[in-house]
Structure formats: structure tokens, C-alpha cells
Amino acid sequence: MNGTIVVTGAARGIGRAIAEKMASTGPLTVIGVDIAPELALSESIIPVQVDLTSIEGPGLIRKAVEASGSPLLGLVNNAGITRDARLINLTEEDFAAVLEINLGAAYRLTTELAPLMSDGGSIVNIASRAYLGNFGQFNYSMSKGGVVGMTRAMALSLAPHVRVNAVAPGLISSEMSMAIPEDIREKMVDSIPLDRMGTPDEIANTVWWLLTPLSSYITGEVIVVGGGRSLS
Ligand SMILES: NC(=O)c1ccc[n+]([C@@H]2O[C@H](COP(=O)([O-])OP(=O)(O)OC[C@H]3O[C@@H](n4cnc5c(N)ncnc54)[C@H](O)[C@@H]3O)[C@@H](O)[C@H]2O)c1
């Protein structure tokens, strides 16, 4: 593979693991996007500091892709947030904020970059196993269900030129999951057949595979990487 890959939410956690994995696997230009002021990524990764929900965000990323001078092979819509609440406690602000970054920003960036994507390109949207419905995560589950629907509709819209798939992680060790109270996190781990949290690298490996021609006949699918947590 020779070309450019854009990864959002690349400053830490799962996005960082994906960006570093892609940068280490061949002659690729990797653009790492994040709102965080410090993007401490490998030197080979081009950092773009931007708020994905801002009006100018998608255009700035498009300019970075054009400046890279190589064809756009892949886009990973990974940036996301949680503002957990049960349905009855949810504020309008937290409802809108989660939908805006988890779903709206991914939609807008894909719209901006899809015309630049080369034939055989691949888009991976990071959903969550929570799309099946998680207690206390009403807005988050709703946004990730939207990501799954969007992935399927995008796959139809962009075929046969570009493939679009989603990865739905289970409980993965990152700052996001560390924000879950410890007693709840332990109960969640107890319900995982593989008996542990996943690592960002385990998500990056699956995303890498979906970005390469090794998965060339797969589009519109959701791959759950969750240690079997949805089995019972
Ligand atoms: N950690 C888990 O257990 C888990 C499980 C399922 C799904 N996910 C999903 O995986 C993705 C990554 O999760 P993570 O655990 O690495 O989270 P994280 O909080 O560690 O990292 C998210 C990154 O997104 C960036 N970001 C947030 N808002 C942004 C904005 N407006 N513009 C640009 N960048 C922004 C943050 O700065 C951060 O670097 C998210 O979409 C999340 O919903 C995580």
C-alpha cells in the first residue's frame, strides 16, 4: 500500500494505536487529527490539531491530505466522547455534544474527503458494542447505533469505489474507559468471556486489516472486537 491515511482522535488511546500501527506498516503517509494541543506522535505522522466539530475542521484536514501529495487510501473516523447519563437525567447539551462528535463529525469529514479517495479506498468508522444498548449510556448508545446505520448507508453510497466498515470495540483500556467508576468497570470485566479488557492495539490490528486489500470483499459490515461480551 502506498498513499495517505487519515486517523481522527489520534492523540491517545485507540486512535493513537491505529495511527502508529499504520505508520509502522509500509510506505504510508499518516495524518493524525486531534483537538488536543499536544500530539506526541511518531515523527513520521503528520499532526493536524483541529476541533472536528468546528466549521473549518473538515476543510483543514482536506488541505493536509492535498498537501501530502499521495492518493487518499483510508479514513478512520475514531474520535469520540462520552457524557454518560440515563435517559431521564440526560441534558439537552450532553445529548447534542455526543451526537455531534461521534456521529456528525464523522459524517461531515467523510463527505469532505470521499471525493479525494482513490479506487479501492477504505473507510473505517469506530462504533462501539454499546450500539446494542448500554444502561446509563443513552446518548452514547444512540450515537454509536447511528454510526452503524451510517456505515451501512455509506457503504452503499460509495460502492464499488470505496469500502466502508465499522469496528465496534468492547471494553478497551484507555482514558475513556478509565473514567468509568472502578466497581462498574470490574462488573463489566466479569461479563467478558475472555476475562479481561481489550487493548488499543487489538482494535488497531482489526482496523489495519479492514484498511488493507486483505479485506477487499468486505463492505458495510460491523466487526465487534469485544472478547465475546455480546455472547450472553
Ligand atoms: N475505550 C473503550 O472502551 C471504547 C469502547 C468502545 C468504543 N470506543 C470508541 O473508540 C474511539 C476512541 O476511544 P478511546 O477509548 O481511545 O477514547 P479517548 O477518550 O482515549 O480518545 C479520544 C480522542 O478523541 C479526541 N477528540 C475528542 N473530541 C474531539 C474533537 N471534537 N475533535 C478532535 N478530536 C477529538 C480526544 O482528544 C482524544 O484524543 C471512540 O470513538 C470511542 O467511542 C472506545
PDB file of C-alpha atoms and ligand atoms in Angstrom:
ATOM      1  CA  MET A   1       0.000   0.000   0.000  1.00  0.00           C
ATOM      2  CA  ASN A   2       1.263   3.448  -0.894  1.00  0.00           C
ATOM      3  CA  GLY A   3      -0.805   6.520  -0.079  1.00  0.00           C
ATOM      4  CA  THR A   4      -2.326   8.607   2.707  1.00  0.00           C
ATOM      5  CA  ILE A   5      -4.417   7.507   5.693  1.00  0.00           C
ATOM      6  CA  VAL A   6      -6.296   9.934   7.981  1.00  0.00           C
ATOM      7  CA  VAL A   7      -6.971   8.892  11.590  1.00  0.00           C
ATOM      8  CA  THR A   8      -9.079  11.099  13.885  1.00  0.00           C
ATOM      9  CA  GLY A   9      -8.720  11.166  17.671  1.00  0.00           C
ATOM     10  CA  ALA A  10      -5.063  10.210  17.223  1.00  0.00           C
ATOM     11  CA  ALA A  11      -3.615  11.863  20.344  1.00  0.00           C
ATOM     12  CA  ARG A  12      -4.200   8.897  22.632  1.00  0.00           C
ATOM     13  CA  GLY A  13      -5.942   5.575  23.222  1.00  0.00           C
ATOM     14  CA  ILE A  14      -7.353   3.644  20.287  1.00  0.00           C
ATOM     15  CA  GLY A  15      -6.764   6.383  17.673  1.00  0.00           C
ATOM     16  CA  ARG A  16      -3.121   6.679  18.622  1.00  0.00           C
ATOM     17  CA  ALA A  17      -2.643   2.894  18.381  1.00  0.00           C
ATOM     18  CA  ILE A  18      -4.259   2.901  14.910  1.00  0.00           C
ATOM     19  CA  ALA A  19      -2.118   5.820  13.662  1.00  0.00           C
ATOM     20  CA  GLU A  20       1.108   4.253  14.982  1.00  0.00           C
ATOM     21  CA  LYS A  21       0.217   0.837  13.542  1.00  0.00           C
ATOM     22  CA  MET A  22      -0.443   2.317  10.097  1.00  0.00           C
ATOM     23  CA  ALA A  23       2.748   4.389  10.238  1.00  0.00           C
ATOM     24  CA  SER A  24       4.785   1.278  11.037  1.00  0.00           C
ATOM     25  CA  THR A  25       3.424  -0.890   8.236  1.00  0.00           C
ATOM     26  CA  GLY A  26       4.775   0.440   4.999  1.00  0.00           C
ATOM     27  CA  PRO A  27       5.223   3.437   2.762  1.00  0.00           C
ATOM     28  CA  LEU A  28       2.153   5.284   4.006  1.00  0.00           C
ATOM     29  CA  THR A  29       1.624   8.930   4.895  1.00  0.00           C
ATOM     30  CA  VAL A  30      -0.411   9.010   8.108  1.00  0.00           C
ATOM     31  CA  ILE A  31      -2.249  12.182   9.152  1.00  0.00           C
ATOM     32  CA  GLY A  32      -3.208  12.190  12.836  1.00  0.00           C
ATOM     33  CA  VAL A  33      -6.045  14.563  13.738  1.00  0.00           C
ATOM     34  CA  ASP A  34      -6.999  15.637  17.263  1.00  0.00           C
ATOM     35  CA  ILE A  35      -8.333  18.579  19.236  1.00  0.00           C
ATOM     36  CA  ALA A  36      -5.581  18.047  21.846  1.00  0.00           C
ATOM     37  CA  PRO A  37      -2.871  20.731  21.697  1.00  0.00           C
ATOM     38  CA  GLU A  38      -0.117  18.159  22.260  1.00  0.00           C
ATOM     39  CA  LEU A  39       0.041  15.498  19.577  1.00  0.00           C
ATOM     40  CA  ALA A  40       3.012  13.439  20.749  1.00  0.00           C
ATOM     41  CA  LEU A  41       3.044  11.027  17.825  1.00  0.00           C
ATOM     42  CA  SER A  42       5.931   9.409  15.927  1.00  0.00           C
ATOM     43  CA  GLU A  43       7.817  11.842  13.717  1.00  0.00           C
ATOM     44  CA  SER A  44       6.519  10.152  10.582  1.00  0.00           C
ATOM     45  CA  ILE A  45       2.885  11.039  11.452  1.00  0.00           C
ATOM     46  CA  ILE A  46       1.668  14.447  10.245  1.00  0.00           C
ATOM     47  CA  PRO A  47      -0.240  16.112  13.120  1.00  0.00           C
ATOM     48  CA  VAL A  48      -3.305  18.264  12.442  1.00  0.00           C
ATOM     49  CA  GLN A  49      -4.688  19.967  15.531  1.00  0.00           C
ATOM     50  CA  VAL A  50      -8.339  20.755  14.935  1.00  0.00           C
ATOM     51  CA  ASP A  51     -11.768  20.541  16.566  1.00  0.00           C
ATOM     52  CA  LEU A  52     -13.666  18.140  14.332  1.00  0.00           C
ATOM     53  CA  THR A  53     -16.944  19.810  15.247  1.00  0.00           C
ATOM     54  CA  SER A  54     -15.776  23.239  14.021  1.00  0.00           C
ATOM     55  CA  ILE A  55     -16.974  24.582  10.679  1.00  0.00           C
ATOM     56  CA  GLU A  56     -13.417  24.864   9.339  1.00  0.00           C
ATOM     57  CA  GLY A  57     -12.285  21.428  10.655  1.00  0.00           C
ATOM     58  CA  PRO A  58     -13.045  19.179   7.651  1.00  0.00           C
ATOM     59  CA  GLY A  59     -11.610  21.732   5.188  1.00  0.00           C
ATOM     60  CA  LEU A  60      -8.325  21.974   7.121  1.00  0.00           C
ATOM     61  CA  ILE A  61      -7.970  18.183   7.052  1.00  0.00           C
ATOM     62  CA  ARG A  62      -8.738  18.160   3.319  1.00  0.00           C
ATOM     63  CA  LYS A  63      -5.912  20.679   2.777  1.00  0.00           C
ATOM     64  CA  ALA A  64      -3.487  18.457   4.743  1.00  0.00           C
ATOM     65  CA  VAL A  65      -4.461  15.479   2.550  1.00  0.00           C
ATOM     66  CA  GLU A  66      -3.954  17.504  -0.629  1.00  0.00           C
ATOM     67  CA  ALA A  67      -0.583  18.733   0.644  1.00  0.00           C
ATOM     68  CA  SER A  68       0.529  15.129   1.301  1.00  0.00           C
ATOM     69  CA  GLY A  69       0.738  14.657  -2.473  1.00  0.00           C
ATOM     70  CA  SER A  70      -0.276  10.991  -2.393  1.00  0.00           C
ATOM     71  CA  PRO A  71      -3.650   9.348  -3.041  1.00  0.00           C
ATOM     72  CA  LEU A  72      -6.048   9.068  -0.106  1.00  0.00           C
ATOM     73  CA  LEU A  73      -6.349   5.357   0.669  1.00  0.00           C
ATOM     74  CA  GLY A  74      -8.036   5.376   4.030  1.00  0.00           C
ATOM     75  CA  LEU A  75     -10.017   7.302   6.635  1.00  0.00           C
ATOM     76  CA  VAL A  76     -10.590   6.173  10.219  1.00  0.00           C
ATOM     77  CA  ASN A  77     -13.350   8.083  11.999  1.00  0.00           C
ATOM     78  CA  ASN A  78     -12.276   7.289  15.548  1.00  0.00           C
ATOM     79  CA  ALA A  79     -12.645  10.490  17.637  1.00  0.00           C
ATOM     80  CA  GLY A  80     -15.425  10.174  20.172  1.00  0.00           C
ATOM     81  CA  ILE A  81     -16.615  11.238  23.607  1.00  0.00           C
ATOM     82  CA  THR A  82     -18.932  10.030  26.363  1.00  0.00           C
ATOM     83  CA  ARG A  83     -21.257  12.135  28.529  1.00  0.00           C
ATOM     84  CA  ASP A  84     -22.949   9.300  30.345  1.00  0.00           C
ATOM     85  CA  ALA A  85     -26.450   9.595  31.721  1.00  0.00           C
ATOM     86  CA  ARG A  86     -29.655   7.625  31.921  1.00  0.00           C
ATOM     87  CA  LEU A  87     -32.486   8.730  29.679  1.00  0.00           C
ATOM     88  CA  ILE A  88     -34.312  10.590  32.442  1.00  0.00           C
ATOM     89  CA  ASN A  89     -31.221  12.554  33.565  1.00  0.00           C
ATOM     90  CA  LEU A  90     -29.792  13.431  30.179  1.00  0.00           C
ATOM     91  CA  THR A  91     -29.377  17.136  29.437  1.00  0.00           C
ATOM     92  CA  GLU A  92     -30.021  18.593  26.009  1.00  0.00           C
ATOM     93  CA  GLU A  93     -26.398  19.778  25.942  1.00  0.00           C
ATOM     94  CA  ASP A  94     -24.937  16.307  26.603  1.00  0.00           C
ATOM     95  CA  PHE A  95     -27.314  14.752  24.103  1.00  0.00           C
ATOM     96  CA  ALA A  96     -26.201  17.187  21.383  1.00  0.00           C
ATOM     97  CA  ALA A  97     -22.465  17.116  22.220  1.00  0.00           C
ATOM     98  CA  VAL A  98     -22.179  13.334  21.938  1.00  0.00           C
ATOM     99  CA  LEU A  99     -24.177  13.124  18.726  1.00  0.00           C
ATOM    100  CA  GLU A 100     -22.198  15.993  17.236  1.00  0.00           C
ATOM    101  CA  ILE A 101     -18.738  14.477  17.642  1.00  0.00           C
ATOM    102  CA  ASN A 102     -19.494  10.743  17.491  1.00  0.00           C
ATOM    103  CA  LEU A 103     -21.822  10.890  14.505  1.00  0.00           C
ATOM    104  CA  GLY A 104     -21.995  14.381  12.955  1.00  0.00           C
ATOM    105  CA  ALA A 105     -18.240  14.956  12.718  1.00  0.00           C
ATOM    106  CA  ALA A 106     -17.659  11.530  11.163  1.00  0.00           C
ATOM    107  CA  TYR A 107     -20.373  12.199   8.583  1.00  0.00           C
ATOM    108  CA  ARG A 108     -19.022  15.665   7.700  1.00  0.00           C
ATOM    109  CA  LEU A 109     -15.389  14.596   7.424  1.00  0.00           C
ATOM    110  CA  THR A 110     -16.337  11.635   5.232  1.00  0.00           C
ATOM    111  CA  THR A 111     -18.363  13.920   2.962  1.00  0.00           C
ATOM    112  CA  GLU A 112     -15.364  16.248   2.645  1.00  0.00           C
ATOM    113  CA  LEU A 113     -12.798  13.528   1.969  1.00  0.00           C
ATOM    114  CA  ALA A 114     -14.767  10.932  -0.049  1.00  0.00           C
ATOM    115  CA  PRO A 115     -14.172  12.767  -3.371  1.00  0.00           C
ATOM    116  CA  LEU A 116     -10.415  12.521  -2.755  1.00  0.00           C
ATOM    117  CA  MET A 117     -10.414   8.781  -2.097  1.00  0.00           C
ATOM    118  CA  SER A 118      -8.741   6.541  -4.605  1.00  0.00           C
ATOM    119  CA  ASP A 119     -10.331   3.428  -6.112  1.00  0.00           C
ATOM    120  CA  GLY A 120     -10.052   0.585  -3.625  1.00  0.00           C
ATOM    121  CA  GLY A 121     -10.004   3.032  -0.706  1.00  0.00           C
ATOM    122  CA  SER A 122     -11.359   2.017   2.687  1.00  0.00           C
ATOM    123  CA  ILE A 123     -13.182   3.898   5.447  1.00  0.00           C
ATOM    124  CA  VAL A 124     -13.433   2.504   8.979  1.00  0.00           C
ATOM    125  CA  ASN A 125     -15.848   4.046  11.468  1.00  0.00           C
ATOM    126  CA  ILE A 126     -15.249   3.277  15.134  1.00  0.00           C
ATOM    127  CA  ALA A 127     -18.613   2.401  16.642  1.00  0.00           C
ATOM    128  CA  SER A 128     -18.949   0.586  19.979  1.00  0.00           C
ATOM    129  CA  ARG A 129     -20.513  -2.601  21.289  1.00  0.00           C
ATOM    130  CA  ALA A 130     -22.763  -0.087  23.086  1.00  0.00           C
ATOM    131  CA  TYR A 131     -24.723   0.269  19.844  1.00  0.00           C
ATOM    132  CA  LEU A 132     -26.647  -2.752  21.139  1.00  0.00           C
ATOM    133  CA  GLY A 133     -27.776  -0.577  24.067  1.00  0.00           C
ATOM    134  CA  ASN A 134     -25.909   0.114  27.328  1.00  0.00           C
ATOM    135  CA  PHE A 135     -27.609   1.061  30.578  1.00  0.00           C
ATOM    136  CA  GLY A 136     -26.583   4.604  31.618  1.00  0.00           C
ATOM    137  CA  GLN A 137     -25.197   5.434  28.191  1.00  0.00           C
ATOM    138  CA  PHE A 138     -28.342   6.551  26.393  1.00  0.00           C
ATOM    139  CA  ASN A 139     -26.790   9.253  24.191  1.00  0.00           C
ATOM    140  CA  TYR A 140     -23.606   7.264  23.544  1.00  0.00           C
ATOM    141  CA  SER A 141     -25.509   4.095  22.549  1.00  0.00           C
ATOM    142  CA  MET A 142     -27.731   6.179  20.308  1.00  0.00           C
ATOM    143  CA  SER A 143     -24.755   7.845  18.603  1.00  0.00           C
ATOM    144  CA  LYS A 144     -22.989   4.518  18.034  1.00  0.00           C
ATOM    145  CA  GLY A 145     -26.190   2.954  16.652  1.00  0.00           C
ATOM    146  CA  GLY A 146     -26.167   5.923  14.268  1.00  0.00           C
ATOM    147  CA  VAL A 147     -22.562   5.130  13.310  1.00  0.00           C
ATOM    148  CA  VAL A 148     -23.600   1.577  12.398  1.00  0.00           C
ATOM    149  CA  GLY A 149     -26.515   2.782  10.253  1.00  0.00           C
ATOM    150  CA  MET A 150     -24.317   5.446   8.679  1.00  0.00           C
ATOM    151  CA  THR A 151     -21.655   2.835   7.870  1.00  0.00           C
ATOM    152  CA  ARG A 152     -24.149   0.644   6.013  1.00  0.00           C
ATOM    153  CA  ALA A 153     -25.634   3.590   4.106  1.00  0.00           C
ATOM    154  CA  MET A 154     -22.165   4.968   3.264  1.00  0.00           C
ATOM    155  CA  ALA A 155     -21.090   1.545   2.009  1.00  0.00           C
ATOM    156  CA  LEU A 156     -23.995   1.569  -0.443  1.00  0.00           C
ATOM    157  CA  SER A 157     -23.329   5.176  -1.493  1.00  0.00           C
ATOM    158  CA  LEU A 158     -19.593   4.743  -2.099  1.00  0.00           C
ATOM    159  CA  ALA A 159     -19.537   1.251  -3.667  1.00  0.00           C
ATOM    160  CA  PRO A 160     -17.858  -0.013  -5.762  1.00  0.00           C
ATOM    161  CA  HIS A 161     -15.210   2.711  -5.477  1.00  0.00           C
ATOM    162  CA  VAL A 162     -14.640   2.727  -1.698  1.00  0.00           C
ATOM    163  CA  ARG A 163     -15.398   0.176   1.056  1.00  0.00           C
ATOM    164  CA  VAL A 164     -16.902   1.311   4.368  1.00  0.00           C
ATOM    165  CA  ASN A 165     -16.961  -0.801   7.541  1.00  0.00           C
ATOM    166  CA  ALA A 166     -17.320  -0.300  11.278  1.00  0.00           C
ATOM    167  CA  VAL A 167     -15.384  -1.735  14.192  1.00  0.00           C
ATOM    168  CA  ALA A 168     -17.338  -1.978  17.438  1.00  0.00           C
ATOM    169  CA  PRO A 169     -14.918  -2.281  20.361  1.00  0.00           C
ATOM    170  CA  GLY A 170     -15.979  -3.750  23.675  1.00  0.00           C
ATOM    171  CA  LEU A 171     -14.286  -2.540  26.863  1.00  0.00           C
ATOM    172  CA  ILE A 172     -10.828  -1.301  25.860  1.00  0.00           C
ATOM    173  CA  SER A 173      -8.164   0.054  28.184  1.00  0.00           C
ATOM    174  CA  SER A 174      -7.940   3.836  27.551  1.00  0.00           C
ATOM    175  CA  GLU A 175      -8.623   7.146  29.287  1.00  0.00           C
ATOM    176  CA  MET A 176     -12.253   6.865  28.177  1.00  0.00           C
ATOM    177  CA  SER A 177     -12.814   3.525  29.919  1.00  0.00           C
ATOM    178  CA  MET A 178     -10.768   4.575  32.973  1.00  0.00           C
ATOM    179  CA  ALA A 179     -13.387   7.294  33.536  1.00  0.00           C
ATOM    180  CA  ILE A 180     -15.922   4.538  34.323  1.00  0.00           C
ATOM    181  CA  PRO A 181     -16.168   4.034  38.132  1.00  0.00           C
ATOM    182  CA  GLU A 182     -13.951   1.118  39.162  1.00  0.00           C
ATOM    183  CA  ASP A 183     -16.705  -1.033  40.671  1.00  0.00           C
ATOM    184  CA  ILE A 184     -18.788  -0.783  37.476  1.00  0.00           C
ATOM    185  CA  ARG A 185     -15.736  -1.482  35.315  1.00  0.00           C
ATOM    186  CA  GLU A 186     -14.964  -4.611  37.343  1.00  0.00           C
ATOM    187  CA  LYS A 187     -18.530  -5.865  36.875  1.00  0.00           C
ATOM    188  CA  MET A 188     -18.193  -5.253  33.147  1.00  0.00           C
ATOM    189  CA  VAL A 189     -14.961  -7.264  33.018  1.00  0.00           C
ATOM    190  CA  ASP A 190     -16.728 -10.108  34.869  1.00  0.00           C
ATOM    191  CA  SER A 191     -19.173 -10.327  31.950  1.00  0.00           C
ATOM    192  CA  ILE A 192     -16.428 -10.714  29.319  1.00  0.00           C
ATOM    193  CA  PRO A 193     -15.833 -14.374  28.330  1.00  0.00           C
ATOM    194  CA  LEU A 194     -12.153 -13.659  27.558  1.00  0.00           C
ATOM    195  CA  ASP A 195     -11.957 -12.318  31.139  1.00  0.00           C
ATOM    196  CA  ARG A 196     -10.103  -9.043  30.536  1.00  0.00           C
ATOM    197  CA  MET A 197     -10.302  -5.646  28.919  1.00  0.00           C
ATOM    198  CA  GLY A 198      -9.019  -5.348  25.352  1.00  0.00           C
ATOM    199  CA  THR A 199      -6.043  -3.220  24.349  1.00  0.00           C
ATOM    200  CA  PRO A 200      -5.943  -0.351  21.821  1.00  0.00           C
ATOM    201  CA  ASP A 201      -3.516  -2.470  19.761  1.00  0.00           C
ATOM    202  CA  GLU A 202      -6.136  -5.206  19.415  1.00  0.00           C
ATOM    203  CA  ILE A 203      -8.513  -2.668  17.852  1.00  0.00           C
ATOM    204  CA  ALA A 204      -5.712  -1.263  15.680  1.00  0.00           C
ATOM    205  CA  ASN A 205      -4.986  -4.741  14.279  1.00  0.00           C
ATOM    206  CA  THR A 206      -8.587  -5.148  13.109  1.00  0.00           C
ATOM    207  CA  VAL A 207      -8.708  -1.625  11.652  1.00  0.00           C
ATOM    208  CA  TRP A 208      -5.414  -2.255   9.849  1.00  0.00           C
ATOM    209  CA  TRP A 209      -6.885  -5.399   8.251  1.00  0.00           C
ATOM    210  CA  LEU A 210     -10.011  -3.502   7.128  1.00  0.00           C
ATOM    211  CA  LEU A 211      -7.835  -0.784   5.562  1.00  0.00           C
ATOM    212  CA  THR A 212      -5.785  -3.264   3.523  1.00  0.00           C
ATOM    213  CA  PRO A 213      -6.774  -5.271   0.425  1.00  0.00           C
ATOM    214  CA  LEU A 214      -6.794  -8.382   2.669  1.00  0.00           C
ATOM    215  CA  SER A 215     -10.437  -7.462   3.377  1.00  0.00           C
ATOM    216  CA  SER A 216     -11.192  -6.493  -0.241  1.00  0.00           C
ATOM    217  CA  TYR A 217     -14.614  -8.239  -0.410  1.00  0.00           C
ATOM    218  CA  ILE A 218     -15.989  -6.825   2.844  1.00  0.00           C
ATOM    219  CA  THR A 219     -18.125  -3.694   2.947  1.00  0.00           C
ATOM    220  CA  GLY A 220     -20.997  -2.435   5.093  1.00  0.00           C
ATOM    221  CA  GLU A 221     -20.135  -4.756   7.988  1.00  0.00           C
ATOM    222  CA  VAL A 222     -19.734  -4.226  11.708  1.00  0.00           C
ATOM    223  CA  ILE A 223     -16.983  -6.224  13.385  1.00  0.00           C
ATOM    224  CA  VAL A 224     -17.334  -6.479  17.154  1.00  0.00           C
ATOM    225  CA  VAL A 225     -13.967  -6.725  18.905  1.00  0.00           C
ATOM    226  CA  GLY A 226     -15.112  -7.296  22.451  1.00  0.00           C
ATOM    227  CA  GLY A 227     -13.754 -10.524  23.925  1.00  0.00           C
ATOM    228  CA  GLY A 228     -17.143 -12.193  23.443  1.00  0.00           C
ATOM    229  CA  ARG A 229     -19.041  -9.784  25.692  1.00  0.00           C
ATOM    230  CA  SER A 230     -22.154  -9.867  23.486  1.00  0.00           C
ATOM    231  CA  LEU A 231     -22.446 -13.652  23.539  1.00  0.00           C
ATOM    232  CA  SER A 232     -24.690 -13.987  26.576  1.00  0.00           C
TER     233      SER A 232
HETATM  234  N1  LIG B   1     -12.289   2.728  25.278  1.00  0.00           N
HETATM  235  C1  LIG B   1     -13.331   1.929  25.097  1.00  0.00           C
HETATM  236  O1  LIG B   1     -13.630   1.070  25.945  1.00  0.00           O
HETATM  237  C2  LIG B   1     -14.176   2.082  23.860  1.00  0.00           C
HETATM  238  C3  LIG B   1     -15.170   1.120  23.651  1.00  0.00           C
HETATM  239  C4  LIG B   1     -15.962   1.210  22.525  1.00  0.00           C
HETATM  240  C5  LIG B   1     -15.759   2.238  21.608  1.00  0.00           C
HETATM  241  N2  LIG B   1     -14.797   3.159  21.835  1.00  0.00           N
HETATM  242  C6  LIG B   1     -14.657   4.221  20.831  1.00  0.00           C
HETATM  243  O2  LIG B   1     -13.323   4.260  20.346  1.00  0.00           O
HETATM  244  C7  LIG B   1     -12.978   5.598  19.997  1.00  0.00           C
HETATM  245  C8  LIG B   1     -11.695   6.001  20.717  1.00  0.00           C
HETATM  246  O3  LIG B   1     -11.896   5.806  22.112  1.00  0.00           O
HETATM  247  P1  LIG B   1     -10.715   5.936  23.177  1.00  0.00           P
HETATM  248  O4  LIG B   1     -11.048   4.990  24.265  1.00  0.00           O
HETATM  249  O5  LIG B   1      -9.400   5.887  22.550  1.00  0.00           O
HETATM  250  O6  LIG B   1     -11.055   7.414  23.715  1.00  0.00           O
HETATM  251  P2  LIG B   1     -10.109   8.563  24.292  1.00  0.00           P
HETATM  252  O7  LIG B   1     -11.008   9.462  25.056  1.00  0.00           O
HETATM  253  O8  LIG B   1      -8.933   7.967  24.987  1.00  0.00           O
HETATM  254  O9  LIG B   1      -9.588   9.293  22.957  1.00  0.00           O
HETATM  255  C9  LIG B   1     -10.475  10.004  22.129  1.00  0.00           C
HETATM  256  C10 LIG B   1      -9.682  11.027  21.351  1.00  0.00           C
HETATM  257  O10 LIG B   1     -10.611  11.789  20.554  1.00  0.00           O
HETATM  258  C11 LIG B   1     -10.239  13.159  20.626  1.00  0.00           C
HETATM  259  N3  LIG B   1     -11.375  14.057  20.374  1.00  0.00           N
HETATM  260  C12 LIG B   1     -12.498  14.186  21.145  1.00  0.00           C
HETATM  261  N4  LIG B   1     -13.271  15.177  20.666  1.00  0.00           N
HETATM  262  C13 LIG B   1     -12.637  15.686  19.561  1.00  0.00           C
HETATM  263  C14 LIG B   1     -12.934  16.748  18.663  1.00  0.00           C
HETATM  264  N5  LIG B   1     -14.050  17.490  18.793  1.00  0.00           N
HETATM  265  N6  LIG B   1     -12.060  16.998  17.652  1.00  0.00           N
HETATM  266  C15 LIG B   1     -10.913  16.276  17.528  1.00  0.00           C
HETATM  267  N7  LIG B   1     -10.575  15.266  18.367  1.00  0.00           N
HETATM  268  C16 LIG B   1     -11.427  14.969  19.382  1.00  0.00           C
HETATM  269  C17 LIG B   1      -9.725  13.314  22.070  1.00  0.00           C
HETATM  270  O11 LIG B   1      -8.922  14.488  22.225  1.00  0.00           O
HETATM  271  C18 LIG B   1      -8.957  12.026  22.269  1.00  0.00           C
HETATM  272  O12 LIG B   1      -7.587  12.139  21.894  1.00  0.00           O
HETATM  273  C19 LIG B   1     -14.186   6.467  20.360  1.00  0.00           C
HETATM  274  O13 LIG B   1     -14.995   6.665  19.217  1.00  0.00           O
HETATM  275  C20 LIG B   1     -14.914   5.609  21.381  1.00  0.00           C
HETATM  276  O14 LIG B   1     -16.294   5.904  21.438  1.00  0.00           O
HETATM  277  C21 LIG B   1     -13.995   3.121  22.951  1.00  0.00           C
END
